[in-house]
Structure formats: structure tokens, C-alpha cells
Coordinates of C-alpha atoms and ligand atoms in Angstrom, one line a residue:
X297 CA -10.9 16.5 23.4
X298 CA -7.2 16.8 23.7
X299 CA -7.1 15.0 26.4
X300 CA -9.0 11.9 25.7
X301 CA -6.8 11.6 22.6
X302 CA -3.9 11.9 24.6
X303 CA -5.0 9.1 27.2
X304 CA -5.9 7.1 24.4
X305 CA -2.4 7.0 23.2
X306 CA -0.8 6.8 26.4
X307 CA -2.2 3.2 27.1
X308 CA -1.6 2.4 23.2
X309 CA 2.2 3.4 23.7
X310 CA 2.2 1.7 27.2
X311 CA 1.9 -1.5 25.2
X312 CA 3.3 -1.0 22.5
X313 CA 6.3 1.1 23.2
X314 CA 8.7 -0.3 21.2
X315 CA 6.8 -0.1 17.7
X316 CA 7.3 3.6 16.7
X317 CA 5.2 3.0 12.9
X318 CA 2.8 1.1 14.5
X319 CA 1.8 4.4 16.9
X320 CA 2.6 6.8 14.1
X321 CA -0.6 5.4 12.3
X322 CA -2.3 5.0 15.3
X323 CA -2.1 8.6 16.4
X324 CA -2.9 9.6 12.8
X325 CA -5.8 7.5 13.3
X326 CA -7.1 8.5 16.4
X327 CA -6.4 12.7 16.3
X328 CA -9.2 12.5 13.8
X329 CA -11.7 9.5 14.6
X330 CA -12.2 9.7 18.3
X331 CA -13.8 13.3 17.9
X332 CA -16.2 11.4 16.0
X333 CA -16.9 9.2 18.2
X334 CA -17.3 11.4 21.0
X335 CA -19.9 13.5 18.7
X336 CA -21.7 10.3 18.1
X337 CA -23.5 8.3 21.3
X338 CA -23.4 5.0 19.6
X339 CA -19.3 4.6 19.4
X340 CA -18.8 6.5 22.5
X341 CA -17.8 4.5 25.9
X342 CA -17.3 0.7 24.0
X343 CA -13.6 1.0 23.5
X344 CA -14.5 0.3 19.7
X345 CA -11.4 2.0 18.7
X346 CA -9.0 -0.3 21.7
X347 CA -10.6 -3.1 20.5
X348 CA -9.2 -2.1 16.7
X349 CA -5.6 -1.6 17.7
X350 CA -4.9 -4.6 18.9
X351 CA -4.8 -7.8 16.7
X352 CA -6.9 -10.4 16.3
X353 CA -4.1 -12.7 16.6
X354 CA -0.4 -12.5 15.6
X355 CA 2.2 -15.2 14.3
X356 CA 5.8 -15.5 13.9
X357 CA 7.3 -18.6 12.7
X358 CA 11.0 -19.9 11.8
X359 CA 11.9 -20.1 7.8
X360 CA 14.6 -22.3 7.5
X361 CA 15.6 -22.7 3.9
X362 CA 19.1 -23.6 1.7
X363 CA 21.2 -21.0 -0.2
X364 CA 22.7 -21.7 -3.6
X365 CA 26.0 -22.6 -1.4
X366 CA 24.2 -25.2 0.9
X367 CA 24.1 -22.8 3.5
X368 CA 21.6 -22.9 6.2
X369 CA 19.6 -19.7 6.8
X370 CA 16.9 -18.9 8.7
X371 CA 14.5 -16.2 8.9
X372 CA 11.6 -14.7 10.4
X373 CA 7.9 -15.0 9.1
X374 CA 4.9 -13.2 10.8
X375 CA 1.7 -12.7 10.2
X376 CA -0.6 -10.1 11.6
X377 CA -4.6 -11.0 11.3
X378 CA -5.6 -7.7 12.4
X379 CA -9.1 -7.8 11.6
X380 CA -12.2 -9.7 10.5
X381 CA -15.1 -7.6 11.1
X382 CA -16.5 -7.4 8.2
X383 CA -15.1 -10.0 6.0
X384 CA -11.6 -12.3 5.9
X385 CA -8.3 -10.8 6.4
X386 CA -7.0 -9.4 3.6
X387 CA -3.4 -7.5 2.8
X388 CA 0.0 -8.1 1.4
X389 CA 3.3 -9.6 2.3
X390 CA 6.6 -8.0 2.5
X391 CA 9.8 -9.3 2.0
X392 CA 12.1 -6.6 3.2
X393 CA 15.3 -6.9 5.5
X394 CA 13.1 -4.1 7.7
X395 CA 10.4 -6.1 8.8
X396 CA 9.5 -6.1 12.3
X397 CA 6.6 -6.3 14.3
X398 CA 5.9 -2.6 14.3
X399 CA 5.9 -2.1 10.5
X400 CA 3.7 -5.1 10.0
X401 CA 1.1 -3.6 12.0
X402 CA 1.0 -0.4 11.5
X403 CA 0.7 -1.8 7.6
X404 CA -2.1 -4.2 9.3
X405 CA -3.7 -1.6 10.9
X406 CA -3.6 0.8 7.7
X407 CA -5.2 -2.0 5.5
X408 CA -8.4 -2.4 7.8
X409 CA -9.6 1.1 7.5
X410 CA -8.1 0.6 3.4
X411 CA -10.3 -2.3 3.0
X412 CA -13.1 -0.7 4.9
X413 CA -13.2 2.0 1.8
X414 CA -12.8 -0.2 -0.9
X415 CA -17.0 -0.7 -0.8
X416 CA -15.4 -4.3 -0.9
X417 CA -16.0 -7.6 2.2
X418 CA -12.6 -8.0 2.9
X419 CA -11.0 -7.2 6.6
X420 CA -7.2 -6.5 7.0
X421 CA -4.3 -8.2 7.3
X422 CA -0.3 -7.9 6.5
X423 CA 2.9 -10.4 6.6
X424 CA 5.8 -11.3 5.8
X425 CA 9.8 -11.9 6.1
X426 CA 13.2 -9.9 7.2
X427 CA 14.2 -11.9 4.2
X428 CA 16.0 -10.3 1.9
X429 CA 15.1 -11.0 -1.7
X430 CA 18.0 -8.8 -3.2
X431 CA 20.8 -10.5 -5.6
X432 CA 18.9 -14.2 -4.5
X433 CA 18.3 -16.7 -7.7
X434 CA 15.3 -17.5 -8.5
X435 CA 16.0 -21.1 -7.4
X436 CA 16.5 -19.5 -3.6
X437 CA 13.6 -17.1 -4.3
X438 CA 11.3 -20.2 -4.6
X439 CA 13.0 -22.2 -1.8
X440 CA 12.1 -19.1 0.5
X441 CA 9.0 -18.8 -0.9
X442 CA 8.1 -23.0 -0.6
X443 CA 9.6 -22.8 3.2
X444 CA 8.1 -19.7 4.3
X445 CA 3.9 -21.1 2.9
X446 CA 4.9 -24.2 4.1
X447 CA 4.0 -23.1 8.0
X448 CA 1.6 -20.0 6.5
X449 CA -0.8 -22.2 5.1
X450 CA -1.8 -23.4 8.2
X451 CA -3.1 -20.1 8.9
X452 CA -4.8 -19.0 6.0
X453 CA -7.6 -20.0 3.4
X454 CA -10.1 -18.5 1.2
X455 CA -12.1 -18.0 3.4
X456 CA -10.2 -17.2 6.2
X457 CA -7.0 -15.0 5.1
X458 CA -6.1 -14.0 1.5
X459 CA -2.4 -12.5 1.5
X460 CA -0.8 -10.5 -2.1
X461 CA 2.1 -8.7 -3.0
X462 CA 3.8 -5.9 -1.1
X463 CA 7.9 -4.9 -1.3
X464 CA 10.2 -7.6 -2.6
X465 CA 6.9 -10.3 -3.4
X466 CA 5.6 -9.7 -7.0
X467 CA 4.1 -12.5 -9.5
X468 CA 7.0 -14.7 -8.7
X469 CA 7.1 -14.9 -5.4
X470 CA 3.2 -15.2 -5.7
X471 CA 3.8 -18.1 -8.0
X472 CA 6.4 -20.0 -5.3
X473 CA 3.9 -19.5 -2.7
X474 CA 0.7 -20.5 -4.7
X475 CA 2.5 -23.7 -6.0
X476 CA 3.2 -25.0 -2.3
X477 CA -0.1 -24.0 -1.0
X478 CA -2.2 -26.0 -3.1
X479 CA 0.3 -28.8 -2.6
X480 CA -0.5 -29.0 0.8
X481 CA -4.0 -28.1 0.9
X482 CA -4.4 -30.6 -2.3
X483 CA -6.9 -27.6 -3.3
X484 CA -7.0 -25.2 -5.6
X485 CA -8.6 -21.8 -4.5
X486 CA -8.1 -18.5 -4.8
X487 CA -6.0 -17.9 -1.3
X488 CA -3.6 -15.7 -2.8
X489 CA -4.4 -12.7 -4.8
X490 CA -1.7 -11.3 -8.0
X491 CA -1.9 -14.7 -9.5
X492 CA -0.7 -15.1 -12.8
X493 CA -3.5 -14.5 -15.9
X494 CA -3.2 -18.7 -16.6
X495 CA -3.8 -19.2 -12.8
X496 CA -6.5 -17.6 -11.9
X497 CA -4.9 -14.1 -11.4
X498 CA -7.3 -11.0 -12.6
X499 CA -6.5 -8.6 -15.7
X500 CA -5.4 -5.1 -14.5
X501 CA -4.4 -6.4 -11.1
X502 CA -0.3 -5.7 -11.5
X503 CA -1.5 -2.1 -13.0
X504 CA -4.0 -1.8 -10.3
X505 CA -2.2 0.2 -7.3
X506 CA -0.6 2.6 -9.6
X507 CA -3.3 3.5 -11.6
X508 CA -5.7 3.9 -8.8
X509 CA -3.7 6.3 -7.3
X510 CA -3.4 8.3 -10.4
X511 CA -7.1 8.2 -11.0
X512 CA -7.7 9.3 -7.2
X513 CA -5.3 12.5 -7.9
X514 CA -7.6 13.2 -10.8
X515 CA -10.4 13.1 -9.0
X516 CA -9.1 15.6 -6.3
X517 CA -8.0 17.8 -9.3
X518 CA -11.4 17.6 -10.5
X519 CA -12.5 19.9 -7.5
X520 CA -10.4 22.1 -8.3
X521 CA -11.3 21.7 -12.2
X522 CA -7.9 20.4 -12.9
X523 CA -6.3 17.8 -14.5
X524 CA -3.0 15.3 -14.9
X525 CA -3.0 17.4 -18.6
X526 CA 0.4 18.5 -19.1
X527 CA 1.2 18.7 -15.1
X528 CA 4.8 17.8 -14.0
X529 CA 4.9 14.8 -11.9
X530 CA 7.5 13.5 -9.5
X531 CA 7.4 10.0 -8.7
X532 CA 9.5 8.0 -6.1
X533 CA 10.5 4.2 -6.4
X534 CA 10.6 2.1 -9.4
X535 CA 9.0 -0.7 -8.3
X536 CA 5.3 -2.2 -9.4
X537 CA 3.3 0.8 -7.9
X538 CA 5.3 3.6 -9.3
X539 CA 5.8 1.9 -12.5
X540 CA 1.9 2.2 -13.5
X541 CA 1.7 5.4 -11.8
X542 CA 3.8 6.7 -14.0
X543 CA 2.2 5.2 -16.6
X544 CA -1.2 6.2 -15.9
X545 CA 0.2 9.7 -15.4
X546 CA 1.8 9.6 -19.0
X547 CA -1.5 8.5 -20.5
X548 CA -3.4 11.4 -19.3
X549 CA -0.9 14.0 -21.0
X550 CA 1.2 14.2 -17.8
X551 CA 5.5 14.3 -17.8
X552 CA 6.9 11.9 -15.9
X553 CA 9.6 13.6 -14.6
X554 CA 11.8 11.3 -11.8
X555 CA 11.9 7.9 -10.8
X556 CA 13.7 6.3 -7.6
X557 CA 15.3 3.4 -5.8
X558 CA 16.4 3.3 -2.5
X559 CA 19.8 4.1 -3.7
X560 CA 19.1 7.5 -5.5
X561 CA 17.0 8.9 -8.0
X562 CA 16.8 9.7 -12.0
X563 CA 15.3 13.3 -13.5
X564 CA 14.7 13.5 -17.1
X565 CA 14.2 16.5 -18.1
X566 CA 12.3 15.4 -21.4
X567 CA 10.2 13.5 -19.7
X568 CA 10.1 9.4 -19.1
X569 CA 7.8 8.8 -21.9
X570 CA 5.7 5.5 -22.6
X571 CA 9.4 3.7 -24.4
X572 CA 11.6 5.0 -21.9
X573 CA 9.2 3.1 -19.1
X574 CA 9.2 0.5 -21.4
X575 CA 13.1 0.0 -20.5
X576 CA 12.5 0.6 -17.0
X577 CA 10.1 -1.8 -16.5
X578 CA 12.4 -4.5 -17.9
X579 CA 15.3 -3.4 -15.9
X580 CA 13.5 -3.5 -12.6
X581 CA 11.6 -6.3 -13.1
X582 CA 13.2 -8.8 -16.1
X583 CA 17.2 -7.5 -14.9
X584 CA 15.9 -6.6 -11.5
X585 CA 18.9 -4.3 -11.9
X586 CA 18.9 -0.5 -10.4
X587 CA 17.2 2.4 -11.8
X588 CA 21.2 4.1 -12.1
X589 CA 21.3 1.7 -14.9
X590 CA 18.9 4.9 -16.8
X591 CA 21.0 6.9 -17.6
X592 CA 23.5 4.1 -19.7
X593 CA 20.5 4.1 -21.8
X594 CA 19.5 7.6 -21.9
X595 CA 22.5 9.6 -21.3
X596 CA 20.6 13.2 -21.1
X597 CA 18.9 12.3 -17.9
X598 CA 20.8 12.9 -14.5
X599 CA 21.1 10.4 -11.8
X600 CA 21.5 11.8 -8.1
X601 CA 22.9 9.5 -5.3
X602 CA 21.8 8.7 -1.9
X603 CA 18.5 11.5 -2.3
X604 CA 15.0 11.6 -2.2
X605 CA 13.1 13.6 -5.5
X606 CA 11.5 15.9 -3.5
X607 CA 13.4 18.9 -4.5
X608 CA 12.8 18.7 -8.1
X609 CA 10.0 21.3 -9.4
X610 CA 6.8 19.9 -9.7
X611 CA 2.8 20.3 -10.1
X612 CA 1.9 16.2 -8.9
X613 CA 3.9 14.4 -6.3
X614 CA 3.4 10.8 -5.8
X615 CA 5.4 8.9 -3.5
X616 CA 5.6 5.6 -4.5
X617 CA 8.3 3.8 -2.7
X618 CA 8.1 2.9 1.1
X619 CA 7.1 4.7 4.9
X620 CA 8.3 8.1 6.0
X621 CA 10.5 8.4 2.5
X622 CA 8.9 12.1 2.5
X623 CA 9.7 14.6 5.6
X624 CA 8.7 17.9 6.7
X625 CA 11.7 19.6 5.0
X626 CA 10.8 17.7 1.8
X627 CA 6.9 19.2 2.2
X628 CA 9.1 22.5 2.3
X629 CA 10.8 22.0 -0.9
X630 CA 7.5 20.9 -2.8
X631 CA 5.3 23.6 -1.5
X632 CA 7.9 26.0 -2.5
X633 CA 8.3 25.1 -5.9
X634 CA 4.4 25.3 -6.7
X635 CA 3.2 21.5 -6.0
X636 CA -0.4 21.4 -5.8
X637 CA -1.2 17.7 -5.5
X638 CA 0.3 14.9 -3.7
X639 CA -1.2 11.6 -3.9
X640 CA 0.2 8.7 -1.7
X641 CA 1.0 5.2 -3.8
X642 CA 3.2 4.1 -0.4
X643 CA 1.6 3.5 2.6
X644 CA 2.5 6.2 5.0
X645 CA 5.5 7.8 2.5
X646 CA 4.8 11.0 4.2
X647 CA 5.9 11.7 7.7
X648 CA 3.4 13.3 10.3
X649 CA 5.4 17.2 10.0
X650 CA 5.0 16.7 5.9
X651 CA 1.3 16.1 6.5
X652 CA 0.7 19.1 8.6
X653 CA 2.6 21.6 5.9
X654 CA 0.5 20.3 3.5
X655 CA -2.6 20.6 5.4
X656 CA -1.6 24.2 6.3
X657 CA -1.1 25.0 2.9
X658 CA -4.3 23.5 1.9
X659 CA -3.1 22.0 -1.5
X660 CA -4.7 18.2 -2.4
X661 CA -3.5 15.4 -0.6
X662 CA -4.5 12.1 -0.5
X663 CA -3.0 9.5 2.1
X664 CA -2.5 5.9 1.1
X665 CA -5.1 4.0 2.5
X666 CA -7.5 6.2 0.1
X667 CA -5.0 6.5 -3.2
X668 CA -3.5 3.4 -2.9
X669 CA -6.7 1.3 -2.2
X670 CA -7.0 0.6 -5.9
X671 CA -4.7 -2.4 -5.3
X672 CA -6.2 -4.2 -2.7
X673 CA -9.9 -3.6 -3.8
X674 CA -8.7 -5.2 -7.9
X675 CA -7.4 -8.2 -5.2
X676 CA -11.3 -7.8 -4.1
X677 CA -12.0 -8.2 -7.4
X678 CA -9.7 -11.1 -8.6
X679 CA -11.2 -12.9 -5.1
X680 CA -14.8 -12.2 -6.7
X681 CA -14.0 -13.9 -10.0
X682 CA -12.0 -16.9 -8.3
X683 CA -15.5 -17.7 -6.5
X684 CA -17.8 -17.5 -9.5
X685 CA -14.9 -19.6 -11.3
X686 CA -15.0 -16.7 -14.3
X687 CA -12.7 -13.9 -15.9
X688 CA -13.6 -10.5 -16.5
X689 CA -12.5 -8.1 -19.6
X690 CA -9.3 -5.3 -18.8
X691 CA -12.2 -2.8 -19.8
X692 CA -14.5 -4.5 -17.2
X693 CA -12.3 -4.4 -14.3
X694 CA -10.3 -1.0 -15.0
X695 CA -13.8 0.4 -14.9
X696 CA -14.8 -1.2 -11.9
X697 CA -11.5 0.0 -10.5
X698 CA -12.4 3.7 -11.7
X699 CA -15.8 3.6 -10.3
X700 CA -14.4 2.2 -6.8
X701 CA -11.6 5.3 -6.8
X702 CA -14.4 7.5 -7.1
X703 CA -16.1 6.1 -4.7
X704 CA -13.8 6.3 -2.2
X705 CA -13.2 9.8 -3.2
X706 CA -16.5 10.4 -2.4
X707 CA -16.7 9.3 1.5
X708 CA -13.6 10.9 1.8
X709 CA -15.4 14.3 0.7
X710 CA -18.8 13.4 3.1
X711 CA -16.3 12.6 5.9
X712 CA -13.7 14.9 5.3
X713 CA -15.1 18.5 4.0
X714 CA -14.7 21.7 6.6
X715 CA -16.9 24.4 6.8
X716 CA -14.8 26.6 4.7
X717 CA -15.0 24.0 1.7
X718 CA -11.1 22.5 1.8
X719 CA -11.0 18.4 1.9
X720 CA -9.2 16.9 4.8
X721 CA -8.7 13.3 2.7
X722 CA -6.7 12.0 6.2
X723 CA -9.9 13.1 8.8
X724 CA -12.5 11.7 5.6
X725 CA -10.6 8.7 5.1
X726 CA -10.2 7.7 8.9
X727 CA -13.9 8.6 9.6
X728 CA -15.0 6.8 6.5
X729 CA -12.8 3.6 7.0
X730 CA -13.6 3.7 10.8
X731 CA -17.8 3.7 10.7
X732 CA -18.2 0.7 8.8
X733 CA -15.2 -1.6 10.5
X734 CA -17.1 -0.1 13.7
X735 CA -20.6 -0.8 13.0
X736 CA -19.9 -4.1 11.9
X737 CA -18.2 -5.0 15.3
X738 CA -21.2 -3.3 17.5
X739 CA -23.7 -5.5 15.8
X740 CA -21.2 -8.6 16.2
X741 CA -20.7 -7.6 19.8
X742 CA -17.9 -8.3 22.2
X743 CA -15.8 -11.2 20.6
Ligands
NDP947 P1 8.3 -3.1 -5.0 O1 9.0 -4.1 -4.2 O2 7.8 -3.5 -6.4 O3 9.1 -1.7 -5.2 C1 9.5 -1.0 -4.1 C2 10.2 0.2 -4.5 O4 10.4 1.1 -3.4 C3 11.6 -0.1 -5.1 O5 11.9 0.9 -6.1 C4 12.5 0.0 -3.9 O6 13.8 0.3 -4.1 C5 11.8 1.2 -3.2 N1 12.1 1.1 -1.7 C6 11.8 0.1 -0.9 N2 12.2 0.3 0.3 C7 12.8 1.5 0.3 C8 13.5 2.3 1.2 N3 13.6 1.8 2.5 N4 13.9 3.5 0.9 C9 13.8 3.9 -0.4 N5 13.2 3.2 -1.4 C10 12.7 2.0 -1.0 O7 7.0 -2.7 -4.1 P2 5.6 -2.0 -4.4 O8 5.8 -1.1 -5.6 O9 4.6 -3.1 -4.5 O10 5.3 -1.2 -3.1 C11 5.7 0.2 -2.9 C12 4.9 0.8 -1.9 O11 3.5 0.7 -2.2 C13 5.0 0.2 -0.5 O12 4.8 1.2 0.5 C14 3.8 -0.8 -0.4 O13 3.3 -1.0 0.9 C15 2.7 0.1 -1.2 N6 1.6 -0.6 -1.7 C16 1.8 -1.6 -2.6 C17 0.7 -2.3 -3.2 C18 0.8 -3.3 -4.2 O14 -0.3 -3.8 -4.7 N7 1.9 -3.8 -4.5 C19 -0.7 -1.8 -2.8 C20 -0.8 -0.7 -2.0 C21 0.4 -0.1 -1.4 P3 15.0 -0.8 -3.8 O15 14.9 -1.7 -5.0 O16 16.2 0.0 -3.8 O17 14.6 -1.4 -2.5
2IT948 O1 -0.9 -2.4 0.9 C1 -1.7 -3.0 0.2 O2 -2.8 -2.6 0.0 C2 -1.2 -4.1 -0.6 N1 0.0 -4.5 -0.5 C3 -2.1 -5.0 -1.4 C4 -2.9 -5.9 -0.6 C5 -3.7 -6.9 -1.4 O3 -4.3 -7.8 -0.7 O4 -3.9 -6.8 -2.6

């Protein structure tokens, strides 16, 4: 078994040598699906697996755009149409000074097997820029955004490829990219999903993410007939997913103990209640000033530079912030001081070493393309009522996100459950995401 794995990954790495995300997810990926696969006669000896790592198709294009001093700059836009099996690409956009080729698609590859487990038609997909949105104006924000749709659109539709939000593109950048789309399409369709609630965005979309990762951590506490109830939870980033983590985990009788940027991180010992987020939320994303500026407001928390919150006591850890932000040692430092949860709002916040130690331990963990698929299935959602030209109730989609969470809890269990009873949420997630993208390109055939 070993040793097919290993082959496998030898001709992945052979082409792809230079991407070292893109083969971290991959391996992930294949140490627990092609065991599967050998076990079952219809996947085995098609290269189904092959045929998913490599992308449909891939663009790069120039983004030439004016700076607020009449500079010229120019960037780098990409987007990675992974796969379209069983419905149109689907996935976000970031706008990071870090993105490359190899994070773009091991994001692209992660939001396949995501989208797969949403219950949801929508294939995978991820773009982007190595354009740096930080200290910009909002007038360069939107020239970015204009110049970077205005070669994108060619490549995407409604029907064809639906990009969202991911780091450093939120409802304004959404709103820049929208605006030039239907410009140049002259059409007005739902080919962007986090619009604005005037324009055809859904209700509980911007809380989505967060709060589906919160509900999937109560629903692997539930097996262990536990709860968010007056648990301790440590949250990393401060951006839109770890905002309505946090505020999801408040709302269930949780403490919110730590929040994070990528410049350090603030513990309040008291707890970050709803008022507190309140200020945070209007300082990240109003100021879009740094979550040091806390403790000016409330002097009894502590702000630590340059570190991660890993080390802080906990029962719930949920990294929220970006890939490989939590490390073997880290798994240490949580295991040691009694965390028994840890459900991933990032995609791929834990490293492969952090995975094993919490495997070993056996405590709940959930990876991102099963907790964090809240996000991308409420896009689902917001697609669904853009087609039938109709808006749904917050009540009517936060259930439908709650149901969807449990669903996908569910395969992870009939996918993921060993003989001695513990979950593996990575093998049930991979297996789960895997069978139906798989089935769907058998019956299409080789194309
Ligand atoms: P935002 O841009 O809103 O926030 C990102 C947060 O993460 C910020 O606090 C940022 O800090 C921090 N961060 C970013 N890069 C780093 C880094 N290299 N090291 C440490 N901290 C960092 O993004 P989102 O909240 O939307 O995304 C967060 C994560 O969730 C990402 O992994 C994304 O792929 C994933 N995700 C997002 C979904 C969505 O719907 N938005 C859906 C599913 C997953 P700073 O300001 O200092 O950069
Ligand atoms: O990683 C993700 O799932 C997202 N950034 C959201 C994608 C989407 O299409 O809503």
C-alpha cells in the first residue's frame, strides 16, 4: 500500500517540484484515498486520482493598474479552474503578497473535495493576485480590482466559474470586481458570490465561514456529548472567518479568549465578549487598523508580538487565519494544556506533524475542507437564489447552513469511523469529497 502511495507522489512531485503546499495537500490527500481505491474495483487502475491533481486549465495574466502617486504597477493575476466534474468552478480569490502558483492550487485542489461535501453542484476553483491590498485607498483598491476583472471576465460566467472572497477580497473588493464585470458582460448575473444584500448578495453569507465551523465543532462535541457551553476557545486571525467564529462561539456560552493578526496576538482574560467584538470588527474592517490597537481600548488584555496563540490554555482551538500558522510544537502546547477540540476555519492552518499529534492523541479535529465548507456551500446558496431571481430569510439560510454542517459531519463519520469508534475527520473527509468528484468523472469518461 505504501508503496503505491509513494509512487503516486513521486510522479506528482516530478512535476510539480517546486510547489511545496500544493504536494502538502496532495499527500494529505492521497495517504488516505488511494487505499480506498485500491479496496474498491471501480476507481482502481483509471488514474482517477492523476486526473484530479492536475488542472483543468490554469491562467496568469498581467494587472497593470495606477497608484494614488501615478505610479505604474503591475501585478500578477491567476486563476486555477481545477475542476468541473460535477458542476462550475467554484472558490475564492486571494489578494495576498504570497500568492504563487503552489498556494493557489493546493487552495484549488482543497476546494474540489470542499465543494464535493457541501451536498451542493459546484466544482472547485481558486484565484487571485500577489497584490497587496494593505495601507491601499480605496480609490487604488477599486483600480486593482476594475484592472484585475477586466482580463478575468473573459474566463468566467455563471455558468462557467463563480469566484468569492478569500484573504485581502471582502464585500469591497467584491463590489469593484462585480461593478466591472457586468460592465463588460452588459449582464447582470450572479458570477460572483459575497455580493452586497442590495445586489443580489445572500443573508448570512459574510457570517457563513465562521459560523459553520463553529457549528461543525459542535457537532463533533456532540459525540462526545459535549458542548461550546462554557469551553475556553482560542482563535487565530481577526479577519472575516475568525470574526463570526468567535461570535458563534460567544453565542453558545463559550469565552473567547485570543484573537490574532499576522503581527501578534491579544488574550483577554475576561473574555472578548459580544461589545468587545463589536470594536473589533470595526477596527479590522471599518479602520482596517491592527488587532494591537485592542488593548488602547481595553487596557486589561495583553498583547504579544511576533507569536502564534497556541500556547494559551484552552478547551476549543480554531485556527482562523492562514496555511501551516499551527505546527507540531504548537499541537504540543495545546495537547498539554487539555485542548480537546480543534476545528479548522483556515484552509490547511495545521501542519502535517500538528495533524499526526492530534490524531495520536485522539482528541476532535476537524480539517478545513469539512469546518470551513460552510462558506463556500452559503456561496451555493446565494448562487441558488440568484437563479430563481429570489431572497431567502437569515432564519432560512442559517438553517440550511446548519443542516449542510451536519451533513457533512455525517459522511465524514460513514467515511471516517475506525474499528475502535474514534473519527478520522481527515481519512472521512478525503473519502467522502473524493467518491462523488470521482463517480462523476467515471460516468463523464476520459475528457
Ligand atoms: P481575511 O483577509 O478577512 O483575514 C485574514 C486574517 O488572517 C487576518 O487577521 C490576517 O492578518 C491573518 N493572516 C493572513 N495571512 C497571515 C499570515 N501569513 N500569518 C498570520 N496571519 C495571517 O481572510 P478570511 O478571514 O476570509 O480568511 C482566513 C482563512 O480562512 C484563509 O485560510 C481562507 O482561505 C480561509 N477561508 C475563508 C473563507 C471565506 O469565506 N472568507 C471560506 C473558507 C476558508 P493580517 O491582517 O496581519 O494579514
Ligand atoms: O476557501 C473557501 O472556501 C473560500 N474562500 C470561499 C469560496 C466561495 O466560493 O465562497
Amino acid at each position: 500500500m505504501k508503496k503505491i502511495v509513494t509512487e503516486f507522489l513521486d510522479i506528482v512531485k516530478e512535476r510539480n517540484n517546486n510547489e511545496p503546499e500544493f504536494l502538502q495537500a496532495v499527500e494529505e490527500v492521497a495517504e488516505t484515498v488511494i487505499p480506498y481505491i485500491i479496496k474498491h474495483n471501480i476507481y482502481y487502475g483509471k488514474n482517477v486520482l492523476l486526473r484530479m491533481v492536475e488542472p483543468e486549465r490554469a491562467v496568469t495574466f498581467r494587472v497593470c493598474w495606477v497608484d494614488d502617486s501615478g505610479e505604474i504597477q503591475v501585478n500578477r493575476g491567476y486563476r486555477i479552474q481545477m475542476n468541473s466534474a460535477i458542476g462550475p468552478y467554484k472558490g475564492g480569490l486571494r489578494f495576498h503578497p504570497t500568492v504563487n502558483m503552489s498556494i493557489l492550487k493546493f487552495l484549488a485542489f482543497e476546494q474540489v473535495f470542499k465543494n464535493s461535501l457541501t451536498t451542493l453542484p459546484m466544482g472547485g476553483g481558486k484565484g487571485g493576485s500577489d497584490f497587496n491590498p494593505k495601507g491601499k485607498s480605496d480609490n487604488e483598491i477599486m483600480r486593482f480590482c476594475h484592472a484585475f476583472m477586466s482580463e478575468l471576465f473573459r474566463h468566467i460566467g455563471p455558468n462557467t466559474d463563480i469566484p468569492a472572497g478569500d484573504i485581502g477580497v471582502g464585500q469591497r473588493e467584491i463590489g469593484f470586481l462585480f461593478g466591472m464585470y457586468r460592465k463588460l458582460r452588459n449582464e447582470f448575473t450572479g458570477v460572483l458570490t459575497g455580493k452586497g444584500m442590495t445586489w443580489g448578495g445572500s443573508l448570512i453569507r459574510p457570517e457563513a465561514t465562521g459560523y459553520g465551523t463553529v457549528y461543525f465543532a459542535e457537532n463533533m462535541l456532540k459525540t462526545n456529548s459535549n458542548s461550546f457551553m462554557g469551553k475556553n476557545v482560542v482563535i487565530s486571525g481577526s479577519g472575516n472567518v475568525a470574526q463570526y467564529a468567535a461570535e458563534k462561539s460567544i453565542q453558545l456560552g463559550a469565552k473567547v479568549l485570543t484573537l490574532s493578526d499576522s503581527s501578534g496576538y491579544i488574550f483577554d482574560e475576561n473574555g472578548i465578549d459580544e461589545d468587545k467584538l463589536k470594536f473589533v470588527m470595526q477596527l479590522k474592517n471599518e479602520k482596517r487598523g491592527r488587532i494591537s490597537e485592542y488593548i488602547n481600548e481595553y487596557p486589561n488584555a495583553k498583547y504579544i508580538k511576533g507569536k502564534t496563540p497556541w500556547s494559551e490554555k484552552c478547551d476549543i482551538a480554531l485556527p482562523c487565519a492562514t496555511q501551516n500558522e499551527l505546527n507540531g510544537d504548537d499541537a504540543e502546547a495545546l495537547l498539554a494544556n487539555g485542548c480537546i477540540c480543534v476545528s479548522e476555519g483556515a484552509n490547511m492552518p495545521s501542519t502535517k506533524e500538528a495533524i499526526e499529534k492530534f490524531h495520536k492523541a485522539k482528541i476532535l479535529f476537524a480539517p478545513g475542507k469539512a469546518s470551513n465548507a460552510g462558506g463556500v456551500a452559503t456561496s451555493g446558496l446565494e448562487m441558488t437564489q440568484n437563479s430563481l431571481r429570489y431572497k431567502w430569510t437569515r432564519e432560512e439560510v442559517d438553517n440550511k447552513l446548519r443542516e449542510i454542517m451536519e451533513e457533512i459531519h455525517e459522511s465524514c463519520i460513514k467515511y471516517g469511523k475506525d474499528d475502535n469508534g474514534y473519527i478520522d475527520y481527515v481519512k472521512g473527509a478525503n473519502i467522502a469529497g473524493f467518491v462523488k468528484v470521482a463517480d462523476a468523472m467515471l460516468a463523464q469518461g476520459v475528457v
